[in-house]
PDB file of C-alpha atoms in Angstrom:
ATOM      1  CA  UNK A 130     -15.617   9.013  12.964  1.00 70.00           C
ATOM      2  CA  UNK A 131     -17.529   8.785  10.119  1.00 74.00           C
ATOM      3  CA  UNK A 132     -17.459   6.829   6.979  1.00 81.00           C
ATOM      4  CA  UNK A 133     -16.791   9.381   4.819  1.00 82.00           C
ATOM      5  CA  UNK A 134     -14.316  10.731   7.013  1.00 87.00           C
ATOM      6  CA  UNK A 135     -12.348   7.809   7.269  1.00 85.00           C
ATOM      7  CA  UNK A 136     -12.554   7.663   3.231  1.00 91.00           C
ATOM      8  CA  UNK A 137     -11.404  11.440   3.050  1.00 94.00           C
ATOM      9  CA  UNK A 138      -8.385  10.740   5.318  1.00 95.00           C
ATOM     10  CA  UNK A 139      -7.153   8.116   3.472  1.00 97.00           C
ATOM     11  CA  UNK A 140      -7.119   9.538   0.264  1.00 97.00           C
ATOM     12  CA  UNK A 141      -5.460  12.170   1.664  1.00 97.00           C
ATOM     13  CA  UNK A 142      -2.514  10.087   3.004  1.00 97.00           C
ATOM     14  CA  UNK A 143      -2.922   8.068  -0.735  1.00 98.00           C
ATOM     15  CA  UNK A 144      -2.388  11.663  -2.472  1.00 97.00           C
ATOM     16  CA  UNK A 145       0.630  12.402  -0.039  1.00 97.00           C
ATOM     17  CA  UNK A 146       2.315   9.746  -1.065  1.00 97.00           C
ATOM     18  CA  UNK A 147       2.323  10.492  -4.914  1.00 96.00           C
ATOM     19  CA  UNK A 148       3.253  13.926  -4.273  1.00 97.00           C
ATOM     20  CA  UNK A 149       6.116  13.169  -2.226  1.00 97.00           C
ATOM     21  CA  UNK A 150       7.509  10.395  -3.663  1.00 98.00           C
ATOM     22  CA  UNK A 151       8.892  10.622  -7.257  1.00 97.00           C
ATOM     23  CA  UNK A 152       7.682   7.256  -9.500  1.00 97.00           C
ATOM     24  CA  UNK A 153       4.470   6.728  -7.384  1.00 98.00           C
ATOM     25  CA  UNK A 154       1.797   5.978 -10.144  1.00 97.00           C
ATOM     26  CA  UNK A 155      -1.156   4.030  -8.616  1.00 97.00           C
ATOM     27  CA  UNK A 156      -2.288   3.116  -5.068  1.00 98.00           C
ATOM     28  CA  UNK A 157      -5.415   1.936  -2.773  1.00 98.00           C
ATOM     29  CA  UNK A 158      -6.280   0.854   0.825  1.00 98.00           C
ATOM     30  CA  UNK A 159      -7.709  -2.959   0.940  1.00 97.00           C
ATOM     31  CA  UNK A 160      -8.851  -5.034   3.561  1.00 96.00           C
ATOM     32  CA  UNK A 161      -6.381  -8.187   4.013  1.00 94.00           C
ATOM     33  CA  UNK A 162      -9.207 -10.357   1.955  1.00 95.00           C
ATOM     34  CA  UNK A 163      -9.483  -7.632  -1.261  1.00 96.00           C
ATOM     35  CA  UNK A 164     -12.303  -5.638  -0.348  1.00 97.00           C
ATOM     36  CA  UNK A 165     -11.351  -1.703  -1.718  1.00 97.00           C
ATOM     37  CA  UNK A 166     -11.514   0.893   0.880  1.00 96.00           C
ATOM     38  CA  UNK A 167     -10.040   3.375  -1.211  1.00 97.00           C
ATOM     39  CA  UNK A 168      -7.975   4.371  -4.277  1.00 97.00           C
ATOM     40  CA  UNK A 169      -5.776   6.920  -5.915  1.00 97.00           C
ATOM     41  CA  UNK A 170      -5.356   4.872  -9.406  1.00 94.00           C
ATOM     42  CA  UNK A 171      -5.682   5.982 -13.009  1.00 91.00           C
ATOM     43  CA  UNK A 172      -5.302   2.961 -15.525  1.00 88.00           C
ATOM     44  CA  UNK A 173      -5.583   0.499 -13.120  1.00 95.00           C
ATOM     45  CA  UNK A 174      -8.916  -1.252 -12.259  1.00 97.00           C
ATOM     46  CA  UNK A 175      -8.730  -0.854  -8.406  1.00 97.00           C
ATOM     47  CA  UNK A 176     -10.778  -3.472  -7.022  1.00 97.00           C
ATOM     48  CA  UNK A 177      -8.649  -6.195  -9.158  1.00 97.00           C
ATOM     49  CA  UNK A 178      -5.564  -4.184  -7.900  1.00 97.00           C
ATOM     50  CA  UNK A 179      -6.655  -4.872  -4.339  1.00 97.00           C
ATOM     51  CA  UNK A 180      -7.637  -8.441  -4.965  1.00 97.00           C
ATOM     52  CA  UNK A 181      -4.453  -9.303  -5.945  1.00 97.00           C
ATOM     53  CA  UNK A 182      -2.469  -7.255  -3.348  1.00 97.00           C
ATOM     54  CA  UNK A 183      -4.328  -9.365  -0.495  1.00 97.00           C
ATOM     55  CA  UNK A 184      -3.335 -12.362  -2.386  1.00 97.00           C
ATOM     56  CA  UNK A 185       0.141 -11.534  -2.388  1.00 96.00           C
ATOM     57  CA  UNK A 186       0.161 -10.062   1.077  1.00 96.00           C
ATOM     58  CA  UNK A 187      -1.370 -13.942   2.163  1.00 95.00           C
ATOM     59  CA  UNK A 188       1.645 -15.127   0.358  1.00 95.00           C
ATOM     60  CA  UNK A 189       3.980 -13.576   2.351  1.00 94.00           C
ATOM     61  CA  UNK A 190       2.408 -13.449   5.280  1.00 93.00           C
ATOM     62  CA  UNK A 191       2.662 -17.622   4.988  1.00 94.00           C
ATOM     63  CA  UNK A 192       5.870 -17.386   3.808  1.00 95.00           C
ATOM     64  CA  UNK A 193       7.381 -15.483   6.601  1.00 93.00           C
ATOM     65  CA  UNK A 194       5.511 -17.246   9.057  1.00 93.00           C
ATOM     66  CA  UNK A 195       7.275 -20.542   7.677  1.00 94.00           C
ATOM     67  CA  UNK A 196      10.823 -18.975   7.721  1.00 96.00           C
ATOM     68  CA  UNK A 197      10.216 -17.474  11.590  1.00 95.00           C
ATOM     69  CA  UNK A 198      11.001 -14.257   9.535  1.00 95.00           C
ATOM     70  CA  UNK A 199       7.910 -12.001  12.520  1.00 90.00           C
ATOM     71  CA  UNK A 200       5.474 -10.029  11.401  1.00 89.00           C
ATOM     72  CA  UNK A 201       4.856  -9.149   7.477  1.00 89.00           C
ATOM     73  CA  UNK A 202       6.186  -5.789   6.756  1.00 91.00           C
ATOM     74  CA  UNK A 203       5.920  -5.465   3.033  1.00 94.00           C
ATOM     75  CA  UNK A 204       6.305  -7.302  -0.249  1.00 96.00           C
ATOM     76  CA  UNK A 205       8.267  -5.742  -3.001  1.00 95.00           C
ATOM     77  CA  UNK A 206       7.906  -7.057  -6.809  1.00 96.00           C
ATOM     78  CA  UNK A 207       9.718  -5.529  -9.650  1.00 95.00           C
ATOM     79  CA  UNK A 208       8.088  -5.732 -13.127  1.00 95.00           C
ATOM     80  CA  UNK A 209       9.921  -5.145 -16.597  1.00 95.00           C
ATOM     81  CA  UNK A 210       8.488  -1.475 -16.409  1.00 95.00           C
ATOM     82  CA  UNK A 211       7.722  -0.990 -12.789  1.00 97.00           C
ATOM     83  CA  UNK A 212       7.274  -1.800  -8.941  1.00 97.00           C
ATOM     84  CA  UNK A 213       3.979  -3.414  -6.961  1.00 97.00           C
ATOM     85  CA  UNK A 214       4.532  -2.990  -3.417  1.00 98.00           C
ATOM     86  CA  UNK A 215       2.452  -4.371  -0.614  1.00 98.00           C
ATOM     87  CA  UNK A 216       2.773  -2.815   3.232  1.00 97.00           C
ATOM     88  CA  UNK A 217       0.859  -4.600   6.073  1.00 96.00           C
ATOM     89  CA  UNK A 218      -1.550  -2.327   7.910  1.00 96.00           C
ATOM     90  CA  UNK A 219      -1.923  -3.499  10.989  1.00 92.00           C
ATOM     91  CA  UNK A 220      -3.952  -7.267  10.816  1.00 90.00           C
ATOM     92  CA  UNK A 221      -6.536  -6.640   8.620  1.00 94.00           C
ATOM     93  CA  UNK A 222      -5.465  -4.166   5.955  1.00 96.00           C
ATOM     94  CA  UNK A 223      -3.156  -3.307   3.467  1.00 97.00           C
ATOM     95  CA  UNK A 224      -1.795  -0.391   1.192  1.00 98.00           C
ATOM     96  CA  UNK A 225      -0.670  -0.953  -2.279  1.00 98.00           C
ATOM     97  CA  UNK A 226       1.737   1.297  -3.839  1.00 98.00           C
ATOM     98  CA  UNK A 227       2.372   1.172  -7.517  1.00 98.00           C
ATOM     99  CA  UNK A 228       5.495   2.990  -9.517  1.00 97.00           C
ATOM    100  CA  UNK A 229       7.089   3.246 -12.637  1.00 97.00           C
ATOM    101  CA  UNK A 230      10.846   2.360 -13.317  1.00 96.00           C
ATOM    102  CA  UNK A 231      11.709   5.834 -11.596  1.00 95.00           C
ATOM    103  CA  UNK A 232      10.336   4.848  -8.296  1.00 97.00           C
ATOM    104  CA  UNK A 233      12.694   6.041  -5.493  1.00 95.00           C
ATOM    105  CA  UNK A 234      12.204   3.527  -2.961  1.00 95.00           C
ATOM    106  CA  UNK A 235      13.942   4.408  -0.409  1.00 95.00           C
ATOM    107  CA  UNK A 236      11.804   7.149  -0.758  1.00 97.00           C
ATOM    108  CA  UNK A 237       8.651   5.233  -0.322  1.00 97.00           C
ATOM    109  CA  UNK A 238       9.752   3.008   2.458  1.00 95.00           C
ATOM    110  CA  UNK A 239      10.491   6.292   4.161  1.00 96.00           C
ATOM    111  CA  UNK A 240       7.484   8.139   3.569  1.00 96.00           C
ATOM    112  CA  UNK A 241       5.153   4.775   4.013  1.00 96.00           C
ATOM    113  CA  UNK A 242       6.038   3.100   7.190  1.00 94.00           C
ATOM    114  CA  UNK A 243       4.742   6.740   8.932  1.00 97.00           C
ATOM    115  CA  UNK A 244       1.762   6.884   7.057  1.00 97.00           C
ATOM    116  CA  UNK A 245       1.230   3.439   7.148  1.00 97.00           C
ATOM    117  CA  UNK A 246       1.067   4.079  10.762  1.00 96.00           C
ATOM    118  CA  UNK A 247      -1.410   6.912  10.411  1.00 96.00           C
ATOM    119  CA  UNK A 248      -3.384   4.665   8.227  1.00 97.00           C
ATOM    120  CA  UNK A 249      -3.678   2.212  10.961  1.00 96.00           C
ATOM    121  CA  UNK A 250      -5.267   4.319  13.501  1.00 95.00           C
ATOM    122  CA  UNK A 251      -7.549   5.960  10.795  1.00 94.00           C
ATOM    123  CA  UNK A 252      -8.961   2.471  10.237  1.00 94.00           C
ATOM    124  CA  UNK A 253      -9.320   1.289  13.636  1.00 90.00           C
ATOM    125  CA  UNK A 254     -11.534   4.189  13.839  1.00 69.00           C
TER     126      UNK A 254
END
């Protein structure tokens, strides 16, 4: 698969989510050490967004390891106006979803852990 198409699938699974979840603002597809792969983000500088969502994903990555919590799923922080939320993909990636106040998150964690999924095998590609 090609570069490109890699790039085009995950947008598309990036746009999904903002359509089908109300309060999704902002998100992008990192590698685990902050390198962008791709972004749907508007007032957000992307490649610091992803910079920072590998840092935290390292944080609790360690931190669950310490507690013998298993495998890193996600990591959830809630801001004065808004959420940052950090899923796993597989080893070496990550997706970072951003959302207002609004942000159903049940929603998300519904809609994510599929296309987290589908992100996995688009990126093993």
């Amino acid at each position: 698969m090609s570069t490109s198409t890699i790039t085009d699938g995950v947008l598309a699974e990036l746009y999904a989510l903002r359509d089908q979840v109300p309060g999704v603002t902002n998100s992008a597809v990192a590698s685990a050490d902050g390198l962008l792969v791709a972004a749907d983000a508007d007032g957000v500088r992307p490649e610091v967004l992803a910079a920072m969502a590998a840092a935290a994903l390292g944080l609790g990555r360690s931190t669950g390891q310490e507690a013998g919590m298993g495998p890193l799923r996600e990591v959830i922080t809630r801001c004065q106006s808004g959420h940052i939320i950090v899923y796993a993909v597989g080893e070496t990636r990550l997706l970072v979803v951003l959302g207002d106040e609004g942000l159903d998150l049940e929603r998300l964690h519904l809609q994510s852990r599929p296309a987290v999924t589908r992100l996995a095998g688009l990126l093993a590609a």
